[in-house]
CSV table of C-alpha atoms and ligand atoms in Angstrom, one decimal:
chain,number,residue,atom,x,y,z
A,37,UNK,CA,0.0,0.0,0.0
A,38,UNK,CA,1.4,3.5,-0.9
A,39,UNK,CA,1.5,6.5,1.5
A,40,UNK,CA,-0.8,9.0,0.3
A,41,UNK,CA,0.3,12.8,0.6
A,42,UNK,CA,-1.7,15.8,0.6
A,43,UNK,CA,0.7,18.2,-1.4
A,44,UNK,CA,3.6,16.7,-2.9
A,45,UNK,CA,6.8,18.4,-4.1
A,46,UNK,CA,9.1,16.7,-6.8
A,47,UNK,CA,12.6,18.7,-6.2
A,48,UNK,CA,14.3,20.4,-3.4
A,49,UNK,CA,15.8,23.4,-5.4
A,50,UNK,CA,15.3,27.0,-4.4
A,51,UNK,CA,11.8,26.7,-5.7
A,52,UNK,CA,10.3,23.6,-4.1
A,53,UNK,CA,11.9,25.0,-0.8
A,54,UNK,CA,10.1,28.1,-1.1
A,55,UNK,CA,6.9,26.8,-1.5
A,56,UNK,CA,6.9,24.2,1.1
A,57,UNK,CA,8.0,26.4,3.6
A,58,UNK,CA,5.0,29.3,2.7
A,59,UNK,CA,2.6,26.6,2.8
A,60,UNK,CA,4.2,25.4,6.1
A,61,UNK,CA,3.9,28.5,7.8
A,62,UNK,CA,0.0,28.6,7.2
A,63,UNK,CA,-0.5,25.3,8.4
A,64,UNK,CA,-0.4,22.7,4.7
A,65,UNK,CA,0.9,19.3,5.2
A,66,UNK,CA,3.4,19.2,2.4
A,67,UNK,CA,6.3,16.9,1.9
A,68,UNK,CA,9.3,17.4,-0.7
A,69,UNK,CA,10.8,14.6,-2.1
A,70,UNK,CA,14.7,15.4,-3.6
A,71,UNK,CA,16.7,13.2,-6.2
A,72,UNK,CA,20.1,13.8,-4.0
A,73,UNK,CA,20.9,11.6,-1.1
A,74,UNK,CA,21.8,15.0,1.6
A,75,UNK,CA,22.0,18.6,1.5
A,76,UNK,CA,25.7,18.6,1.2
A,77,UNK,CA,26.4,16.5,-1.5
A,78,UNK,CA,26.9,19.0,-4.3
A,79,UNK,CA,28.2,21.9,-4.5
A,80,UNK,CA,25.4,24.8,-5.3
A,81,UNK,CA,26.5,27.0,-8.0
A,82,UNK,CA,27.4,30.7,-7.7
A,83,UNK,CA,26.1,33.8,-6.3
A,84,UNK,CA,22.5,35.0,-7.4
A,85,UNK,CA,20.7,38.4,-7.4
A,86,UNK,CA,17.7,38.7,-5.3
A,87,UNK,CA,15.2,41.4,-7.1
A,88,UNK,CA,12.7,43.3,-4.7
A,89,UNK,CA,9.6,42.4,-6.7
A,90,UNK,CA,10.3,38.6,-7.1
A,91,UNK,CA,13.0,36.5,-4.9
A,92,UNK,CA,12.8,38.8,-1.9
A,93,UNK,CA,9.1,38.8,-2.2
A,94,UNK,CA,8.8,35.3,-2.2
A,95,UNK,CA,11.3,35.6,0.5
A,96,UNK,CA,8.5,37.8,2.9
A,97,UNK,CA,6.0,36.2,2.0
A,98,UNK,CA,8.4,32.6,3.6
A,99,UNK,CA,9.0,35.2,6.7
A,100,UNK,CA,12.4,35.1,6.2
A,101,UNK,CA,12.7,38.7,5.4
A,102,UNK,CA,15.4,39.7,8.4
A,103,UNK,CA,17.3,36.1,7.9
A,104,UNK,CA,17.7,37.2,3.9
A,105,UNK,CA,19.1,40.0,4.6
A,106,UNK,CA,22.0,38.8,7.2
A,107,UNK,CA,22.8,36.5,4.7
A,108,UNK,CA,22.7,39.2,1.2
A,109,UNK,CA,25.4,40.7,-0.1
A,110,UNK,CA,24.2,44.3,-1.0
A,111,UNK,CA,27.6,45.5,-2.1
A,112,UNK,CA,27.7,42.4,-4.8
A,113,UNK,CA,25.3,44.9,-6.9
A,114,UNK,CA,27.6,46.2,-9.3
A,115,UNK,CA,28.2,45.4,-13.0
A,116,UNK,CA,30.8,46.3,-15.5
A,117,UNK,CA,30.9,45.4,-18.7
A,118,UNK,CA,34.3,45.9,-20.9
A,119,UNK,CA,35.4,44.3,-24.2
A,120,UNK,CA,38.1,42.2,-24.9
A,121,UNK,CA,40.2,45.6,-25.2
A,122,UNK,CA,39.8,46.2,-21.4
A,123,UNK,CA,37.9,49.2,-22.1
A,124,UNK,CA,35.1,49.8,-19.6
A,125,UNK,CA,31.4,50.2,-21.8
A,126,UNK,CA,29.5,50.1,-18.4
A,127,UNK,CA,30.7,50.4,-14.9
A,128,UNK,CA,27.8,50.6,-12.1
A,129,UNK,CA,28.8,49.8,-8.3
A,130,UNK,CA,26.4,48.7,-6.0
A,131,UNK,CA,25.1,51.4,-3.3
A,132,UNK,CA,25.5,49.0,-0.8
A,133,UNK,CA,22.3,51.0,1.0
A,134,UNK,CA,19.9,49.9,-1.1
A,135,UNK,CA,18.2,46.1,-1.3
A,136,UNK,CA,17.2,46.1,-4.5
A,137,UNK,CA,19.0,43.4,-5.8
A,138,UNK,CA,21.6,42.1,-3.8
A,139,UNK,CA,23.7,39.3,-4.2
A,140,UNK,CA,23.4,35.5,-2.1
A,141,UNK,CA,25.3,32.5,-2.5
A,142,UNK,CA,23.0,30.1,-3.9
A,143,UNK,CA,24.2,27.2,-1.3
A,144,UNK,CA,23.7,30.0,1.8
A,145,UNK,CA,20.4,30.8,0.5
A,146,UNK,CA,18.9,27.0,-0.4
A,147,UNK,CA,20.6,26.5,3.8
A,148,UNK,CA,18.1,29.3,5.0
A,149,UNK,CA,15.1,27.6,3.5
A,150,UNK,CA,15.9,24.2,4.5
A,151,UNK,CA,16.5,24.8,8.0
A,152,UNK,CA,13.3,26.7,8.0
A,153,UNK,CA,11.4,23.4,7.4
A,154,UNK,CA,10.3,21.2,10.2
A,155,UNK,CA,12.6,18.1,10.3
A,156,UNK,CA,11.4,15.1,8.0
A,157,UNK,CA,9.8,17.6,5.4
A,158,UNK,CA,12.4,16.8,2.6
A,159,UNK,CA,12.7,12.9,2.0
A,160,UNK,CA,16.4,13.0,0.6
A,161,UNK,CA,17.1,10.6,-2.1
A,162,UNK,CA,13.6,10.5,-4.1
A,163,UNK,CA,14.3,10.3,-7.2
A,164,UNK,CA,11.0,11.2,-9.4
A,165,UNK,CA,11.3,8.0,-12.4
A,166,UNK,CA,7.3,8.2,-13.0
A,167,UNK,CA,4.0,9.7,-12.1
A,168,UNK,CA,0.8,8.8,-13.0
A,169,UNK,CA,-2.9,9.8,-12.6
A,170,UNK,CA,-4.7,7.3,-11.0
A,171,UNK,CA,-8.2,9.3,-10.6
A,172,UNK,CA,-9.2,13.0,-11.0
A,173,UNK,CA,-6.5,14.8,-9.6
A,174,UNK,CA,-4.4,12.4,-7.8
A,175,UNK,CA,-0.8,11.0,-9.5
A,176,UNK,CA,1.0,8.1,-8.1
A,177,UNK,CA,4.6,8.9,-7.9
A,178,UNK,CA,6.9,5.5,-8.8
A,179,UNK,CA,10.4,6.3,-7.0
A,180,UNK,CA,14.1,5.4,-8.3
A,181,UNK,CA,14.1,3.4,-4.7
A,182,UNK,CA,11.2,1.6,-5.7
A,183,UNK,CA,9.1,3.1,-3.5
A,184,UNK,CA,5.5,4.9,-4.5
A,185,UNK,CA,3.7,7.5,-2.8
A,186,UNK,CA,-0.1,9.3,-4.0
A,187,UNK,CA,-0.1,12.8,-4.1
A,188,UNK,CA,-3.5,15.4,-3.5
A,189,UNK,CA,-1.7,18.1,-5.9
A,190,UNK,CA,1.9,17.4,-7.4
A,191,UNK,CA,3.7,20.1,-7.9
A,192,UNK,CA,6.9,20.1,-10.2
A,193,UNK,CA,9.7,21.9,-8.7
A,194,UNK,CA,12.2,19.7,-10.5
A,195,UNK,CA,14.3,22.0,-12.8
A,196,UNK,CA,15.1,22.1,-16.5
A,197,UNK,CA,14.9,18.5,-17.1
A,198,UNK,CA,11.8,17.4,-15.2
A,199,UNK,CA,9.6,14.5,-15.3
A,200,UNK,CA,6.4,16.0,-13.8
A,201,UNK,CA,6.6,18.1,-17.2
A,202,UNK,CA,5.4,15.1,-19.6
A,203,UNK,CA,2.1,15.3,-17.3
A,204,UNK,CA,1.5,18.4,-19.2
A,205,UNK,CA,3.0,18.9,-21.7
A,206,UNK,CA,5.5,17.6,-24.5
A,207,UNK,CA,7.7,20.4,-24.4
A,208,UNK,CA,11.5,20.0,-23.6
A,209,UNK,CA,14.7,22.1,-23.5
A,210,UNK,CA,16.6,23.0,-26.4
A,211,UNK,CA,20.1,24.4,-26.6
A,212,UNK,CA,20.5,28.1,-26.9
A,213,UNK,CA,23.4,28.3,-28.9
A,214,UNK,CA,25.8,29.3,-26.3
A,215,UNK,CA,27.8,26.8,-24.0
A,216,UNK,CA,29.9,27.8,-20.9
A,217,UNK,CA,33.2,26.6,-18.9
A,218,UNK,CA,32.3,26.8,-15.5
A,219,UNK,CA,36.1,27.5,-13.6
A,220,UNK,CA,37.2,29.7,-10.4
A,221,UNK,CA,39.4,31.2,-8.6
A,222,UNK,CA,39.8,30.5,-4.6
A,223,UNK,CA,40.4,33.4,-2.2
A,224,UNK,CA,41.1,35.8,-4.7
A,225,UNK,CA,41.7,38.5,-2.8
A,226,UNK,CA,44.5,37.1,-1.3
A,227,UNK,CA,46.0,34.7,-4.6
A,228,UNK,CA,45.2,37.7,-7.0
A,229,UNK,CA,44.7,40.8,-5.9
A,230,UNK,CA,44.6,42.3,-9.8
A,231,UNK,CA,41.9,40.1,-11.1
A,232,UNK,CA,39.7,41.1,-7.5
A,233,UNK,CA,40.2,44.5,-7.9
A,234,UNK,CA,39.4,44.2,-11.5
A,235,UNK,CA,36.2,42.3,-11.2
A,236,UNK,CA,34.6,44.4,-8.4
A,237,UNK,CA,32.2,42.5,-5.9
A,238,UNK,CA,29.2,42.0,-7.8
A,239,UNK,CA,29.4,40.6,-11.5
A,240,UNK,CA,32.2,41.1,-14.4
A,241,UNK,CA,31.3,40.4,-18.3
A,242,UNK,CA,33.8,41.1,-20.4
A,243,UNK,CA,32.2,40.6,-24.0
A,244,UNK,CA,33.3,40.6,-27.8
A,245,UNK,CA,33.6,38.5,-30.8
A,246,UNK,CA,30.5,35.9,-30.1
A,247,UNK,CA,32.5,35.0,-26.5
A,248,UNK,CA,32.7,36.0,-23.1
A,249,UNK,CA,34.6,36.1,-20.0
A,250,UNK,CA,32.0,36.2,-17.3
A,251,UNK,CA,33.1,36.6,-13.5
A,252,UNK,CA,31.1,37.2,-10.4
A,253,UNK,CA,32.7,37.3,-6.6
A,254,UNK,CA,31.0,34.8,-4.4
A,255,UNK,CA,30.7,35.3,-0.5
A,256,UNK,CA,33.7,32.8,0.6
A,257,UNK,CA,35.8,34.9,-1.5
A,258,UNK,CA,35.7,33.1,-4.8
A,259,UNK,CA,35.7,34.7,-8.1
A,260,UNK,CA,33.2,32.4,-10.5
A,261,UNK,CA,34.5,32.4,-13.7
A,262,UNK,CA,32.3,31.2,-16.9
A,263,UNK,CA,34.4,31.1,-19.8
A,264,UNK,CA,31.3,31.5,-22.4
A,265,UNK,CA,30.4,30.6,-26.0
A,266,UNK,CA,28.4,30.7,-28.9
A,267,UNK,CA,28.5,27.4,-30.3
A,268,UNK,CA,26.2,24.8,-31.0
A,269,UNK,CA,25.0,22.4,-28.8
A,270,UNK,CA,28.2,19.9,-29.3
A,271,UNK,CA,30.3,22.0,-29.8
A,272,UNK,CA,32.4,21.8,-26.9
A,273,UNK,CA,32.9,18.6,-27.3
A,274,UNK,CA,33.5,18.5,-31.1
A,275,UNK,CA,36.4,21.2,-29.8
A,276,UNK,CA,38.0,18.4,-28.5
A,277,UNK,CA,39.5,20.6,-25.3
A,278,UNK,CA,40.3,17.9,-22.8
A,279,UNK,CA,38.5,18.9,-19.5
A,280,UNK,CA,39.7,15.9,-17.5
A,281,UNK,CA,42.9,17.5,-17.9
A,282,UNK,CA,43.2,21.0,-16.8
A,283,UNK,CA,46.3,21.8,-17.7
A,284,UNK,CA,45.4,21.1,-21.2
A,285,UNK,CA,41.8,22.4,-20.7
A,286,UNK,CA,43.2,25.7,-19.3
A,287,UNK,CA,45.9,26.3,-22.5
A,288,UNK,CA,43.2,25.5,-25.2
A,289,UNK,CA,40.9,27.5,-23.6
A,290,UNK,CA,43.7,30.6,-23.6
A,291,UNK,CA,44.2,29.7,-27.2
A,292,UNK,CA,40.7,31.2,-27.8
A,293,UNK,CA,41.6,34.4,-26.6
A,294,UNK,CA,45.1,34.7,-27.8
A,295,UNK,CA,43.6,38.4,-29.0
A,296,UNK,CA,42.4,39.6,-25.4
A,297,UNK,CA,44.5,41.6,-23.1
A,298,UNK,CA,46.5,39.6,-20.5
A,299,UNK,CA,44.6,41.4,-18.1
A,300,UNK,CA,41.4,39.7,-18.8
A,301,UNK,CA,42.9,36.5,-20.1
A,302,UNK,CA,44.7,36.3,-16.5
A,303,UNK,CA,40.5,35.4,-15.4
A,304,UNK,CA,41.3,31.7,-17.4
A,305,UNK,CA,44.9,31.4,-16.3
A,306,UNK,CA,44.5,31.7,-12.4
A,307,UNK,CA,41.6,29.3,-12.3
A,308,UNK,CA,41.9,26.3,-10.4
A,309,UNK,CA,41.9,22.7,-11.9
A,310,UNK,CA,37.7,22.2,-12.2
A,311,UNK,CA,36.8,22.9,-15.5
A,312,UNK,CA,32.9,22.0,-15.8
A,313,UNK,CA,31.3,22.3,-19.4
A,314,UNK,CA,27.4,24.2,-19.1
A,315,UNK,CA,25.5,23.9,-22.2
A,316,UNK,CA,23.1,26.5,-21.8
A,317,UNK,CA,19.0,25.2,-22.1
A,318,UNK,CA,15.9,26.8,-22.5
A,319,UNK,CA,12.0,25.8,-23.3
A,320,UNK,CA,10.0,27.5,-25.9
A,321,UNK,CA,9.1,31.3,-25.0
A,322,UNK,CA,5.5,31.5,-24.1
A,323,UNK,CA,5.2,27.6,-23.5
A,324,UNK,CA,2.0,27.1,-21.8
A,325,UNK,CA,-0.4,24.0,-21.2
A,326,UNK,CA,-4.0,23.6,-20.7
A,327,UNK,CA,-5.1,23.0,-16.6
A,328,UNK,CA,-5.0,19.8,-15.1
A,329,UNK,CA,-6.4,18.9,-12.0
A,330,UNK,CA,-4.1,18.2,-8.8
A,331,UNK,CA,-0.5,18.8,-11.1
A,332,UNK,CA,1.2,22.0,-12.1
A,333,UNK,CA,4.9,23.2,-12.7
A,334,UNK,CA,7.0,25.8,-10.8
A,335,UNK,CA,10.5,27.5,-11.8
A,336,UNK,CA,13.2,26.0,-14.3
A,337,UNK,CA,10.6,23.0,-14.8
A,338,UNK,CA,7.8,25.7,-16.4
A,339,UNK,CA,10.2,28.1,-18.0
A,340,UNK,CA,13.9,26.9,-18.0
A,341,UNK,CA,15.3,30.5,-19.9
A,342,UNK,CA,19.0,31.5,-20.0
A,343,UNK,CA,20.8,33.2,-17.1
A,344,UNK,CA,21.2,36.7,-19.4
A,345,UNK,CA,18.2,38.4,-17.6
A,346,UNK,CA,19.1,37.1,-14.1
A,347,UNK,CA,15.7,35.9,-13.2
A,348,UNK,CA,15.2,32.0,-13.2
A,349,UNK,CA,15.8,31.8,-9.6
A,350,UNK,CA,13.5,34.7,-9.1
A,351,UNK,CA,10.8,33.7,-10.9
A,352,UNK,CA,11.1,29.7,-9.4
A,353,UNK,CA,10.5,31.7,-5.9
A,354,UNK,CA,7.9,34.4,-7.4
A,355,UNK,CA,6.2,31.2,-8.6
A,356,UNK,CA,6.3,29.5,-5.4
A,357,UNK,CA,4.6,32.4,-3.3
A,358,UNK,CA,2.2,32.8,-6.5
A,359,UNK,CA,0.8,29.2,-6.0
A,360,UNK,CA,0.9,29.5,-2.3
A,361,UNK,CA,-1.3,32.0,-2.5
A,362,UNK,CA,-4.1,30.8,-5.0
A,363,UNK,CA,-3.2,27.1,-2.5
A,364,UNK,CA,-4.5,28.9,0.6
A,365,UNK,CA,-7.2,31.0,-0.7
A,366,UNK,CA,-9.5,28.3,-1.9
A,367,UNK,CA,-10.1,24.8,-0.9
A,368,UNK,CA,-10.3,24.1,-4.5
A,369,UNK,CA,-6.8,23.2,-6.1
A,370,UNK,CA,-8.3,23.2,-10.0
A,371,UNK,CA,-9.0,26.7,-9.7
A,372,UNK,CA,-6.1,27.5,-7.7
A,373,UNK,CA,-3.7,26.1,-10.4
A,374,UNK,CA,-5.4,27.7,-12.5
A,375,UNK,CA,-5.6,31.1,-11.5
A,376,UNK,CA,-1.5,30.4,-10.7
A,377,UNK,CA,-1.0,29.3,-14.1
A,378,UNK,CA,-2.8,32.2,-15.7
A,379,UNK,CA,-0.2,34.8,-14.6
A,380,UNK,CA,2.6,32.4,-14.2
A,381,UNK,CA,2.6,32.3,-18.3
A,382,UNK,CA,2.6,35.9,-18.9
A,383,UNK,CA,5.7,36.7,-16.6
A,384,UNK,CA,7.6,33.7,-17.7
A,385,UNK,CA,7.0,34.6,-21.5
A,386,UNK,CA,8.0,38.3,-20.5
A,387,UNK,CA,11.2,37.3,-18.8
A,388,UNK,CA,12.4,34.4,-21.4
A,389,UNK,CA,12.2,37.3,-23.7
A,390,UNK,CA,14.3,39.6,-22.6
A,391,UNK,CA,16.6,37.0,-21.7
A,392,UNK,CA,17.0,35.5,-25.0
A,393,UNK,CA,17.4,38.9,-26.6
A,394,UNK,CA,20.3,39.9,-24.0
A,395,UNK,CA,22.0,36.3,-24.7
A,396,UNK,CA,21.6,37.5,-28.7
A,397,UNK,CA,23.4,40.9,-27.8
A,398,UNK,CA,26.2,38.9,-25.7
A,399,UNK,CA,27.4,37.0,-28.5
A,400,UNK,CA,28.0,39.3,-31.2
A,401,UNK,CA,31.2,41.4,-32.4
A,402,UNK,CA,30.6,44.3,-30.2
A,403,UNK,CA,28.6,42.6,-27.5
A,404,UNK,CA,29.5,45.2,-24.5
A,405,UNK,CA,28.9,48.1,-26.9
A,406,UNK,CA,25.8,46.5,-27.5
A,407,UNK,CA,24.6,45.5,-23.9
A,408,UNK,CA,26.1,48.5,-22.9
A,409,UNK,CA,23.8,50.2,-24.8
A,410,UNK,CA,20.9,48.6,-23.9
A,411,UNK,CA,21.8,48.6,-19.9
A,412,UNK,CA,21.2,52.8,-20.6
A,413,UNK,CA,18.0,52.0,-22.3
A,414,UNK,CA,16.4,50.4,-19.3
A,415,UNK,CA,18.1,52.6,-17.0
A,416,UNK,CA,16.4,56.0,-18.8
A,417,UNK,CA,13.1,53.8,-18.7
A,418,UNK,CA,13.1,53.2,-15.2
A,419,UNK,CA,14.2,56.7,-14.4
A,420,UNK,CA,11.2,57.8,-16.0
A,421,UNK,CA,9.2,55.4,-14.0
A,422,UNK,CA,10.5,56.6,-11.6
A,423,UNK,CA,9.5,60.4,-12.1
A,424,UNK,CA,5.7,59.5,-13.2
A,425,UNK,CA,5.6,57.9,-9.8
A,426,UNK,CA,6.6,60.5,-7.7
A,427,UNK,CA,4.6,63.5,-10.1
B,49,FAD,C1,25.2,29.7,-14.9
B,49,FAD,C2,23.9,30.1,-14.4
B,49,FAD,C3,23.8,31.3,-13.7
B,49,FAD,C4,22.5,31.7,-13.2
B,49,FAD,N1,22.4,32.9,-12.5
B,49,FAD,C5,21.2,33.3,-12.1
B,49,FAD,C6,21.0,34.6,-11.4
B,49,FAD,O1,21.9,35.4,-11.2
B,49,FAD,N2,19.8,34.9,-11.0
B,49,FAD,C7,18.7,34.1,-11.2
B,49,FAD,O2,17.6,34.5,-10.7
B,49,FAD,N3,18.8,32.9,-11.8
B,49,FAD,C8,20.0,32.5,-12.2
B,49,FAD,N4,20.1,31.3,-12.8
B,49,FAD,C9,19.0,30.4,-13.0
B,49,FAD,C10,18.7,29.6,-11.8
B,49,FAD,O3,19.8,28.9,-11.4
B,49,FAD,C11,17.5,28.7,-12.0
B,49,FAD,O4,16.5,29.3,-12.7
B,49,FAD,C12,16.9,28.2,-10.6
B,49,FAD,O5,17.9,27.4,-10.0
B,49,FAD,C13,15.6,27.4,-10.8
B,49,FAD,O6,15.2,26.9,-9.6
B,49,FAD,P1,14.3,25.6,-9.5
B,49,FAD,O7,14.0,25.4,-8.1
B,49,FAD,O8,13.2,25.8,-10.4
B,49,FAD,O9,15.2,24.4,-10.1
B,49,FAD,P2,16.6,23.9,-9.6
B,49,FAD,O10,17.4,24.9,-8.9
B,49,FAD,O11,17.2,23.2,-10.8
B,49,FAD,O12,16.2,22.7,-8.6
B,49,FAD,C14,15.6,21.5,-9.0
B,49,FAD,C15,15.7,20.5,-7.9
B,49,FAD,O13,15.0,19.3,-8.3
B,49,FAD,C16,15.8,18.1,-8.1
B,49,FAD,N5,15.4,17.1,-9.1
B,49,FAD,C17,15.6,17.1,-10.4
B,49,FAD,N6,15.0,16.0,-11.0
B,49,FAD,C18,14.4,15.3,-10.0
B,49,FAD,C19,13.7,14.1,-9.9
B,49,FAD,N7,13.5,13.4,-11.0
B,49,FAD,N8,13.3,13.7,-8.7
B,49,FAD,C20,13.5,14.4,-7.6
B,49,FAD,N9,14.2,15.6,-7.6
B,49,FAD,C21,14.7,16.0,-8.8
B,49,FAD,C22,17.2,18.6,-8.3
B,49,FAD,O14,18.2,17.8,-7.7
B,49,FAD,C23,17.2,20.0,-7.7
B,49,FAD,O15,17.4,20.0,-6.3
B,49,FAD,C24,21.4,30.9,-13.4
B,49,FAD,C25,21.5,29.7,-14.0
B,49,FAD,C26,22.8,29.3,-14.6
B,49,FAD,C27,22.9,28.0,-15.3
């Protein structure tokens, strides 16, 4: 006989987190089941911004408002953006008094929310391998472990590749045409001063010819370094740079920037010895499903986009307090996930926009001229915003 759960949560990211601890806090009985065995077992991935109206939202609505901000690294803010001349296009520090989008680790933040949850909540080492409906608007959830569980409502917090998707729709990820080298640099501070100094505390895009050299300072003092392409989706591979060996890895990588300046170049020399190739995914913009009863889709699962307009972890926890709330104001879940769904489309089709047309002006010839550019265009917008508010 399988254990029946009222809400179940496939995926333990910053998403499924978020939501299981809003629907905590009001009293749901929700349980998340995660495809890694402990908390620790790999390593998160860099720093991320957290934007006022979305992740820090999501964040208030958790409670965790005061904990956030011990934790956020307001002076991580900044962004400069030179070519592969050195020459600075944009250059914008982070007033370290305002929140508006300040940097977190992602491992510090995905800590918060877990140890927010009451004990036994996640079920480590769950693997999601199938779900099916079984009656209107229950699923029963087959487990790599072999075990099964029925779920009230299912909810898909199980990033770009998940299998709660199929439920809903046929859509999967396709390559965006640029792949990434993830490297880093340890304590730069103290091992290279220059490159610190040079990439500021917040993020560091140095873009021209189709490539970049992208580099953001992390809380424990790591500069994160993704040596960025356009390429197709094989094409790292077909490149043939040997990634099991970084010695190799690191001098075929240099070769592709034999024309930048040593000063930026220096960002793939001092890198430790983990190379990690990134193809970079997305779904269709403006993917959307018709309603089913008792199963929807939050974050990278419902709208894996590219990292160009900083807002996938955003959105997973924007979506998160979005379904919370259409969860706790009606005892109905069909119309719940539906009114969630309604508006979850339009934002995600908004924001996959904008960041596939900032990954387009990346990876041209004159991509900081370009984003440069377009970095004033927002800014001017937003000032004006700004003054039709206050008139
Ligand atoms: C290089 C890079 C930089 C980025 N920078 C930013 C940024 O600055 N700002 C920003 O907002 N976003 C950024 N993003 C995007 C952000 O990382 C994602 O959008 C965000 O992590 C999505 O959260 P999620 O909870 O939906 O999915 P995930 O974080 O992917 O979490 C999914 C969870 O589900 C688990 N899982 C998967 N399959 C199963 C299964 N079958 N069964 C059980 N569990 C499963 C996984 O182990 C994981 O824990 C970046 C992305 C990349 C690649």
């Amino acid at each position: 006989m399988s254990e029946s759960h009222n809400i179940v949560i496939v995926g333990g990211g910053i998403g499924g987190l978020t939501l299981a601890r809003i629907l905590q806090t009001h009293g749901l009985d929700v349980t998340v089941f995660e495809q890694e065995a402990s908390r620790d077992l790999r390593g998160q991935g860099g720093s991320l911004d957290m934007h006022v109206e979305s992740g820090q939202l999501a964040l208030k609505e958790a409670g965790l408002k005061a904990e956030f901000r011990a934790i956020a690294r307001p002076e991580g803010q900044g962004l400069r953006i030179v070519d592969k001349t050195g020459k600075f296009h944009w250059n914008e520090s982070g007033a370290e008094e305002t929140f508006q989008r300040p940097e977190v680790d992602r491992g510090v933040l995905r800590d918060l929310l877990l140890d927010s949850l009451k004990p036994d909540t996640i079920r480590w080492k769950h693997k999601l391998n199938l779900a099916e409906p079984i009656e209107k608007g229950r699923y029963l959830i087959h487990f790599e472990n072999g075990e099964c569980v029925r779920a009230g409502v299912l909810v898909g917090a199980d990033g770009a590749w998940s299998r709660v998707r199929p439920l809903l729709t046929d859509a999967t990820p396709v390559h965006t045409g640029v792949n990434f080298v993830e490297a880093g640099i340890p304590d730069a501070e103290q091992t290279h001063p220059a490159l610190a100094t040079m990439v500021g505390h917040g993020n560091f895009m140095a873009l021209s010819d189709n490539k970049g050299l992208l580099a953001q300072r992390n809380g424990d003092g790591r500069i994160r370094v993704y040596v960025a392409f356009r390429t197709t989706e094989d094409g790292l591979q077909k490149s043939g740079i040997p990634f099991e060996r970084p010695e190799e890895a690191r001098r075929a990588l240099l070769s592709c920037f034999s024309d930048w300046v040593p000063e930026l170049t220096g960002l793939i020399r001092a890198c430790d010895d983990s190379f990690l190739p990134r193809p970079i995914n997305m779904l269709p913009i403006g993917l959307n499903w018709e309603s089913k009863p008792g199963v929807t889709l939050i974050g990278d699962a419902a709208h894996l986009m590219s990292p160009f307009a900083g807002e996938g972890a955003n959105l997973a926890m924007l979506d998160a307090a979005e379904l919370a709330k259409a969860m706790l104001a009606t005892d109905n879940s069909v119309d719940a996930i539906k009114a969630y769904e309604t508006t979850m489309f339009l934002r995600a089709e908004r924001a996959a926009k904008e960041s596939a047309e900032n990954l387009e002006l990346c990876f041209t010839p004159d991509g900081a001229e370009r984003l440069a550019r377009q970095m004033t265009t927002l800014h001017q917008r937003e000032g004006h915003r700004n003054a039709e508010e206050q008139d």
